[in-house]
Amino acid sequence: MMVCLQRRLLQLALALLCAMAPLRSAIALDPSKALTQYVHSSWRTSDGLPQSSVMKVLETKDGYLWIGTQAGLARFDGVRFTNFDRSNTPALEDDWICDLAEDGDGTLWIGTSHGGVTIYRGGRFSHFDSVAARGALTLAVTVDGSVWLGGYGGMTHVKDGKVIRTYTVADGLSGDPVARVLGDRNGSLWVATPSGLDQLTGDKFVAYTSRDGLPGNDVIDMGLDAKDMLWVKTQNAEPTRRMDGHFQPWIIPGIAGAGIHDILEDRDGNLWIASLTAGLFKISGQQVTHFSTKDGLSSNEIISLYEDRAGNIWVGTNEGGLDRFQNGSFTSYSRENGLAGDRTYSVMEDHAGDIWVTTPAGLNQLHGDRFHVFTTADGLPSNDVWALAEDHQQNLLIGTARNGLARMTDGHVVPGLVARDGIPDYLLTAIVEDHQHALWIATRGGGLVRRADDRVTTYSRETGLLSNFIYALTEDDKGTLWIATSDGLNSVTDGHIKSYADNPLLAHAWIVALHIDAKHVLWIGTIGRGLFRLEHGHITRYTTRQGLLNDTVNSIQDDRAGNLWIGSDKGIYRLTTHELDAIAVGTGTMMQPLVFGEADGMKSSETNTGTQPSSWRAHDGRLWFPTPRGLVVVDPARISLSDQPRPAMVEQLLADEVDTNLAAPVRLAAGTRRLEIHYTAPNLSTPKRTRFRYRLDGFDEQWIAGSAQRVAQYTNLSPGRYTFHVGASDDAGRWGSREGILHFELLPQFYQTWWFHLLGGLAAILVLLGFYRMRVNWLHARAAVLEERQRIAGEIHDSLAQGLSGIVFQTEAALISMERAPAMTSKHLIAARDLAKSSLDDARYSVLNLSPPILDQKSLLESLSAMARQLTGGRVDELDVHSSGTAWVVPAEAKHHIVLIAQEAVSNAMQHGSARTISINLTFAADTLRLAVTDDGTGFDPDSDAREHARGHGMGNMRHRALSLGARLEVTSEVGTGTRIFLSIPRPGLLTRWWQRLRGAGVSRIDG
């Protein structure tokens, strides 16, 4: 117990030393409201605060709220906290935050208990090393832009980021440590110490102590009011004020003994008093209101007070968290404000401007700002009162649950109408006095009663009503009474009842609200069926599909601008006349309701219905609505909404869940798959009204609606440069022009680079060329079948036929030699045998391989010589085979074709030309191979087809082989002069040979 007490005293002592801040003027809250009528919100560690003892609160120029606690620093945008401490911010050397200040350049100064001072500028934290660890318990920024740091060791003056001077006791300070530093409008600096109060003007100190009127010398806090008047708090004493150069006790009525710890004065002069034991007080003129843990305050021990630029009051408590008080568009009245009970049924304004409210606990009259409650003690037949109306004699008519109708005249309850007067013994839900002063009384279960001149007429299901359960009545300008029942809509005109049961839109509708606007349009509210508009006999239906908040309409009211206000189970919302009319005439499809709820001052978002009036527009234009938790009122002309769009900004970028430094150019690693972009627009008043939209250039074709989480997610983006845009709206949903922009680059994987794509393209081309070659080869293969047939025929002629012809020649020669020269017979038989063997080899090769026989490894000249000698076999007188030029290797198949062409020429010369001299000349050039076969035979006429046919397939085979070689074949001959066969074969270059191979060209060409 003692340890806990010591810890608590230590916390409070440090709070006294660290927590108090200079006061500042801002837009104040509505002074006419009590503390309980402001919108109160609170945040604790479960909501994101780093710790529940809030030492200091400060709003910076960018709209963020910074909260210093005993366990770290938090940045708040109105929705979420971003926390900073030693674990994630090395520049923050201590988690106990004592004070916060912002200089003229927007730099945030953070004073800590044992870690000196840290600064935050441009999104980065850095430690200010020129101050001792205990030298920044209090901070102040003066009008000249200087920053003053106070603590143990005196007070340090910093300007433009540089230490100007440190003041200690030796320089005139009254004591050490410095508890608080405060600058006034005149440029003077006030310094609180344990030994007195000092005023520094220039470099001169003036000391104030108990001799000058202070209650004591141990000054623990001080502040300035709106008039720059100084107040001072000393240890164990009430505050004092400096007036006319003297310190005088400051007696605050109604706060005596509350243990004042902090005082805040807003622009309107309202005083906010923080107590260390009793919670929060507000003083407006002579009115003192109180707010404590009983009302929802986080803690009765208040450490700090702060007013932001929007006029919200922030309360930092000890071990309780952070509280906020703000103006709401709605003001609530509940039992705390004098109502008989929180549940309210009906509301109306009388001729004198007083507001009357019915509850189960009595009738309430709001006169000025005070309620007066009427009960059975004042003559009411029952405390459970429901419906209200005022007749032409200014009598207040009061409908009860089951005790008839009461009447109030001049503040006194007089006998009314009960069952014996013809009033059904049911709950009275609505009362209307028509233009003839007849009284219409609706009941829940007993039908409708009309009373005129003491005569009572009852309408029920038997007389034409759709139901005996009636919830609302209203009379139009033509004298027609409209009746809302649980089973549809009725009307009564001159005593005649009309039903709308045959209308499919209204059939069996549970109608609970009726309202006739300034344009004489009848508006009909239902449970679960939406809102209906009846105008000139035409009915228009509005539901959630057109923008209603939900399809239950509890109450309907119009404001002076013609806008419609709807009470529902999910809040009160406003619909504009323009949007309602557009849907009615078919030019519009959707409405954008402006929704209000608990965040706007209502204790409950739900409104009540079933009795009348369920809403009311007062003579001053304010709208009143009964709810289950009190009565609420709104002034449509003074809605607490901002018309200034907040500047949107990007807070954080997570790449595959890794935080990215946004202060430097953002380049994301190759392979990054998932991006989370956190964005915001600081709004400390109405953050839930801020809407967002975002777009990623290069990916999103249009704006994307932002979510409540304020996060944009992207997956599997392609490499490249991107720009992210985010925009925010004002409270009414209008978009602003100040976007948050983030540029980033996503680096590519190696297979996503341009050079890899180039290589891939080349590879694809090669693959296609490969397929092309396969295709060409296949076509060549098909053509080769026909070519092979022709080749085989040529082979038979050129090899087998020529060989057989040679055998015949040699055999005939042998026969002749047997008679004339027996010695030559053996030579001719040997030649015939060799020809037979060669022909047999050629036949086998052609049959087995279906390709030309490849000659042996002899050179082309050697092959030609061997062929010629073998073929002539001594039958010619002279055979000359020679070559010129530098020989180069000829491919085997090309060599085969050349030899066979020469063989055909030699054979033709002997067989058809009877040549005696044959010459074969082979010439090698760099780009050409030339072959010339010349004989002295009989020759022939090249233009004569008869001689061509006489030579069989020989000439055709020669031309075909020449074509295969890509060669030029010339035949020159004249009758009686011999024949010359000339073959010119080109030798292609390296690239040509490569392309011929790629496209599958014939391999018989001399491409070696």
Short mmCIF file of C-alpha atoms in Angstrom, two decimals, residues 600-816:
data_model
loop_
_atom_site.label_atom_id
_atom_site.label_comp_id
_atom_site.label_asym_id
_atom_site.label_seq_id
_atom_site.Cartn_x
_atom_site.Cartn_y
_atom_site.Cartn_z
CA ASP A 600 -22.98 15.38 -32.99
CA GLY A 601 -24.37 15.76 -29.47
CA MET A 602 -27.20 13.26 -29.33
CA LYS A 603 -27.20 10.91 -26.35
CA SER A 604 -28.85 8.32 -28.57
CA SER A 605 -29.01 8.15 -32.37
CA GLU A 606 -32.51 6.72 -32.19
CA THR A 607 -35.59 8.93 -32.24
CA ASN A 608 -39.03 8.14 -30.85
CA THR A 609 -42.29 7.83 -32.76
CA GLY A 610 -45.88 6.75 -32.35
CA THR A 611 -47.19 9.91 -30.74
CA GLN A 612 -47.56 13.48 -31.97
CA PRO A 613 -45.85 15.82 -32.37
CA SER A 614 -42.79 13.60 -32.95
CA SER A 615 -40.80 16.67 -34.07
CA TRP A 616 -41.25 20.44 -34.02
CA ARG A 617 -39.89 23.53 -35.71
CA ALA A 618 -39.82 26.44 -33.27
CA HIS A 619 -40.35 30.08 -34.15
CA ASP A 620 -36.55 30.64 -34.08
CA GLY A 621 -36.04 27.93 -36.71
CA ARG A 622 -34.61 25.33 -34.36
CA LEU A 623 -35.80 21.74 -34.74
CA TRP A 624 -36.72 19.58 -31.75
CA PHE A 625 -36.81 15.78 -31.62
CA PRO A 626 -37.71 13.42 -28.74
CA THR A 627 -35.39 10.44 -28.23
CA PRO A 628 -35.12 7.53 -25.79
CA ARG A 629 -32.33 9.41 -23.99
CA GLY A 630 -33.62 12.90 -23.78
CA LEU A 631 -34.74 15.79 -25.95
CA VAL A 632 -32.46 17.11 -28.71
CA VAL A 633 -32.47 20.37 -30.63
CA VAL A 634 -30.58 21.55 -33.68
CA ASP A 635 -30.34 24.91 -35.38
CA PRO A 636 -30.11 24.16 -39.14
CA ALA A 637 -28.52 27.56 -39.67
CA ARG A 638 -25.70 26.83 -37.21
CA ILE A 639 -24.62 23.29 -37.91
CA SER A 640 -21.19 22.60 -36.43
CA LEU A 641 -19.63 21.35 -39.64
CA SER A 642 -16.55 22.53 -41.43
CA ASP A 643 -16.79 23.66 -45.04
CA GLN A 644 -13.01 23.55 -45.43
CA PRO A 645 -11.67 20.30 -46.90
CA ARG A 646 -8.77 18.91 -44.90
CA PRO A 647 -5.45 18.48 -46.69
CA ALA A 648 -4.93 14.79 -47.34
CA MET A 649 -1.52 13.25 -46.74
CA VAL A 650 0.24 9.91 -47.02
CA GLU A 651 1.43 8.73 -43.62
CA GLN A 652 3.03 5.37 -44.29
CA LEU A 653 3.96 2.93 -47.04
CA LEU A 654 4.33 -0.74 -46.19
CA ALA A 655 6.01 -2.85 -48.85
CA ASP A 656 5.48 -6.53 -48.06
CA GLU A 657 4.78 -5.40 -44.46
CA VAL A 658 8.07 -3.50 -44.20
CA ASP A 659 7.90 0.22 -43.38
CA THR A 660 9.36 2.50 -46.05
CA ASN A 661 11.14 5.79 -45.42
CA LEU A 662 9.01 8.44 -47.12
CA ALA A 663 11.47 11.26 -46.40
CA ALA A 664 13.71 10.00 -49.22
CA PRO A 665 12.89 9.00 -52.81
CA VAL A 666 10.97 5.75 -52.63
CA ARG A 667 12.41 2.86 -54.66
CA LEU A 668 10.87 -0.50 -53.87
CA ALA A 669 12.86 -3.70 -54.21
CA ALA A 670 12.29 -6.00 -57.13
CA GLY A 671 9.77 -8.69 -56.35
CA THR A 672 7.66 -6.50 -54.02
CA ARG A 673 4.18 -7.98 -54.20
CA ARG A 674 1.96 -6.24 -51.63
CA LEU A 675 1.70 -2.52 -50.92
CA GLU A 676 -0.25 -0.82 -48.14
CA ILE A 677 -0.51 2.95 -48.37
CA HIS A 678 -1.83 4.53 -45.18
CA TYR A 679 -3.31 7.97 -45.67
CA THR A 680 -5.17 10.47 -43.54
CA ALA A 681 -6.46 14.03 -43.23
CA PRO A 682 -6.21 15.19 -39.60
CA ASN A 683 -9.65 16.15 -38.32
CA LEU A 684 -9.90 16.55 -34.57
CA SER A 685 -13.60 17.45 -34.55
CA THR A 686 -15.57 15.34 -37.02
CA PRO A 687 -13.19 12.71 -38.39
CA LYS A 688 -15.98 10.30 -39.31
CA ARG A 689 -17.39 12.85 -41.75
CA THR A 690 -14.16 13.02 -43.72
CA ARG A 691 -14.42 10.98 -46.89
CA PHE A 692 -11.45 9.87 -48.93
CA ARG A 693 -10.75 8.91 -52.50
CA TYR A 694 -7.51 7.75 -54.05
CA ARG A 695 -6.00 6.91 -57.41
CA LEU A 696 -2.77 5.27 -58.53
CA ASP A 697 -1.64 6.71 -61.85
CA GLY A 698 -0.79 3.95 -64.25
CA PHE A 699 -3.09 1.47 -62.54
CA ASP A 700 -6.43 2.97 -61.48
CA GLU A 701 -8.54 4.37 -64.28
CA GLN A 702 -10.69 6.43 -61.92
CA TRP A 703 -10.93 7.54 -58.29
CA ILE A 704 -11.46 4.76 -55.73
CA ALA A 705 -13.58 5.43 -52.64
CA GLY A 706 -11.49 5.18 -49.48
CA SER A 707 -12.39 2.88 -46.61
CA ALA A 708 -12.83 3.65 -42.93
CA GLN A 709 -9.43 2.02 -42.32
CA ARG A 710 -7.76 4.72 -44.48
CA VAL A 711 -5.60 2.19 -46.27
CA ALA A 712 -5.11 1.57 -50.00
CA GLN A 713 -3.85 -1.88 -50.93
CA TYR A 714 -2.21 -3.00 -54.16
CA THR A 715 -0.84 -6.41 -55.10
CA ASN A 716 1.40 -7.64 -57.91
CA LEU A 717 2.05 -4.26 -59.51
CA SER A 718 4.16 -4.29 -62.64
CA PRO A 719 7.59 -2.64 -62.38
CA GLY A 720 7.65 1.05 -63.18
CA ARG A 721 7.13 4.55 -61.82
CA TYR A 722 3.87 5.32 -60.05
CA THR A 723 2.16 8.34 -58.49
CA PHE A 724 -0.40 7.86 -55.74
CA HIS A 725 -3.02 10.58 -55.16
CA VAL A 726 -5.36 10.84 -52.18
CA GLY A 727 -8.02 13.49 -51.59
CA ALA A 728 -10.22 14.35 -48.63
CA SER A 729 -13.63 16.01 -48.34
CA ASP A 730 -15.11 18.56 -46.01
CA ASP A 731 -17.81 17.61 -43.52
CA ALA A 732 -20.54 17.95 -46.15
CA GLY A 733 -18.78 15.63 -48.59
CA ARG A 734 -17.34 18.26 -50.98
CA TRP A 735 -13.90 17.37 -52.32
CA GLY A 736 -10.90 19.58 -51.76
CA SER A 737 -8.02 20.32 -54.09
CA ARG A 738 -5.16 19.71 -51.65
CA GLU A 739 -4.17 16.14 -52.40
CA GLY A 740 -1.61 13.96 -50.76
CA ILE A 741 0.86 12.70 -53.38
CA LEU A 742 3.39 9.89 -53.17
CA HIS A 743 5.84 9.08 -55.96
CA PHE A 744 7.50 5.69 -55.94
CA GLU A 745 9.30 3.33 -58.27
CA LEU A 746 8.99 -0.44 -58.28
CA LEU A 747 12.21 -2.01 -59.53
CA PRO A 748 11.97 -4.94 -61.94
CA GLN A 749 13.15 -8.52 -61.54
CA PHE A 750 15.88 -9.53 -64.00
CA TYR A 751 13.26 -11.23 -66.15
CA GLN A 752 11.24 -7.99 -66.19
CA THR A 753 14.09 -5.83 -67.56
CA TRP A 754 14.23 -4.48 -71.10
CA TRP A 755 17.33 -6.44 -71.99
CA PHE A 756 15.73 -9.69 -70.84
CA HIS A 757 12.66 -8.88 -72.93
CA LEU A 758 14.95 -8.18 -75.89
CA LEU A 759 16.71 -11.50 -75.44
CA GLY A 760 13.38 -13.21 -75.02
CA GLY A 761 12.16 -11.62 -78.23
CA LEU A 762 15.24 -12.75 -80.08
CA ALA A 763 14.82 -16.24 -78.69
CA ALA A 764 11.20 -16.24 -79.82
CA ILE A 765 12.30 -15.15 -83.27
CA LEU A 766 14.84 -17.96 -83.39
CA VAL A 767 12.21 -20.44 -82.30
CA LEU A 768 9.90 -19.20 -85.03
CA LEU A 769 12.70 -19.41 -87.53
CA GLY A 770 13.36 -22.94 -86.34
CA PHE A 771 9.73 -23.83 -86.93
CA TYR A 772 10.00 -22.09 -90.28
CA ARG A 773 13.01 -24.18 -91.19
CA MET A 774 11.22 -27.35 -90.12
CA ARG A 775 8.32 -26.32 -92.31
CA VAL A 776 10.58 -25.59 -95.28
CA ASN A 777 12.44 -28.83 -94.76
CA TRP A 778 9.14 -30.67 -94.71
CA LEU A 779 8.17 -29.02 -97.98
CA HIS A 780 11.57 -29.87 -99.38
CA ALA A 781 11.08 -33.43 -98.26
CA ARG A 782 7.82 -33.61 -100.16
CA ALA A 783 9.45 -32.10 -103.22
CA ALA A 784 12.34 -34.46 -102.77
CA VAL A 785 10.08 -37.44 -103.48
CA LEU A 786 9.50 -36.21 -107.00
CA GLU A 787 13.10 -35.10 -107.23
CA GLU A 788 14.25 -38.48 -106.03
CA ARG A 789 12.22 -40.21 -108.70
CA GLN A 790 13.86 -38.05 -111.32
CA ARG A 791 17.23 -38.56 -109.71
CA ILE A 792 16.87 -42.34 -109.70
CA ALA A 793 15.95 -42.22 -113.34
CA GLY A 794 19.06 -40.13 -113.92
CA GLU A 795 21.12 -42.48 -111.80
CA ILE A 796 19.97 -45.43 -113.84
CA HIS A 797 20.90 -43.58 -116.99
CA ASP A 798 24.08 -41.96 -115.74
CA SER A 799 25.46 -44.86 -113.76
CA LEU A 800 23.76 -48.14 -114.58
CA ALA A 801 22.88 -47.33 -118.18
CA GLN A 802 26.23 -45.72 -118.89
CA GLY A 803 27.95 -48.55 -117.11
CA LEU A 804 26.04 -51.12 -119.14
CA SER A 805 26.78 -49.13 -122.26
CA GLY A 806 30.44 -49.24 -121.37
CA ILE A 807 30.22 -52.99 -120.84
CA VAL A 808 28.65 -53.33 -124.25
CA PHE A 809 31.42 -51.22 -125.78
CA GLN A 810 34.11 -53.25 -124.09
CA THR A 811 32.45 -56.56 -124.97
CA GLU A 812 32.16 -55.56 -128.62
CA ALA A 813 35.77 -54.45 -128.54
CA ALA A 814 36.78 -57.79 -127.02
CA LEU A 815 34.92 -59.70 -129.74
CA ILE A 816 36.62 -57.69 -132.45
#
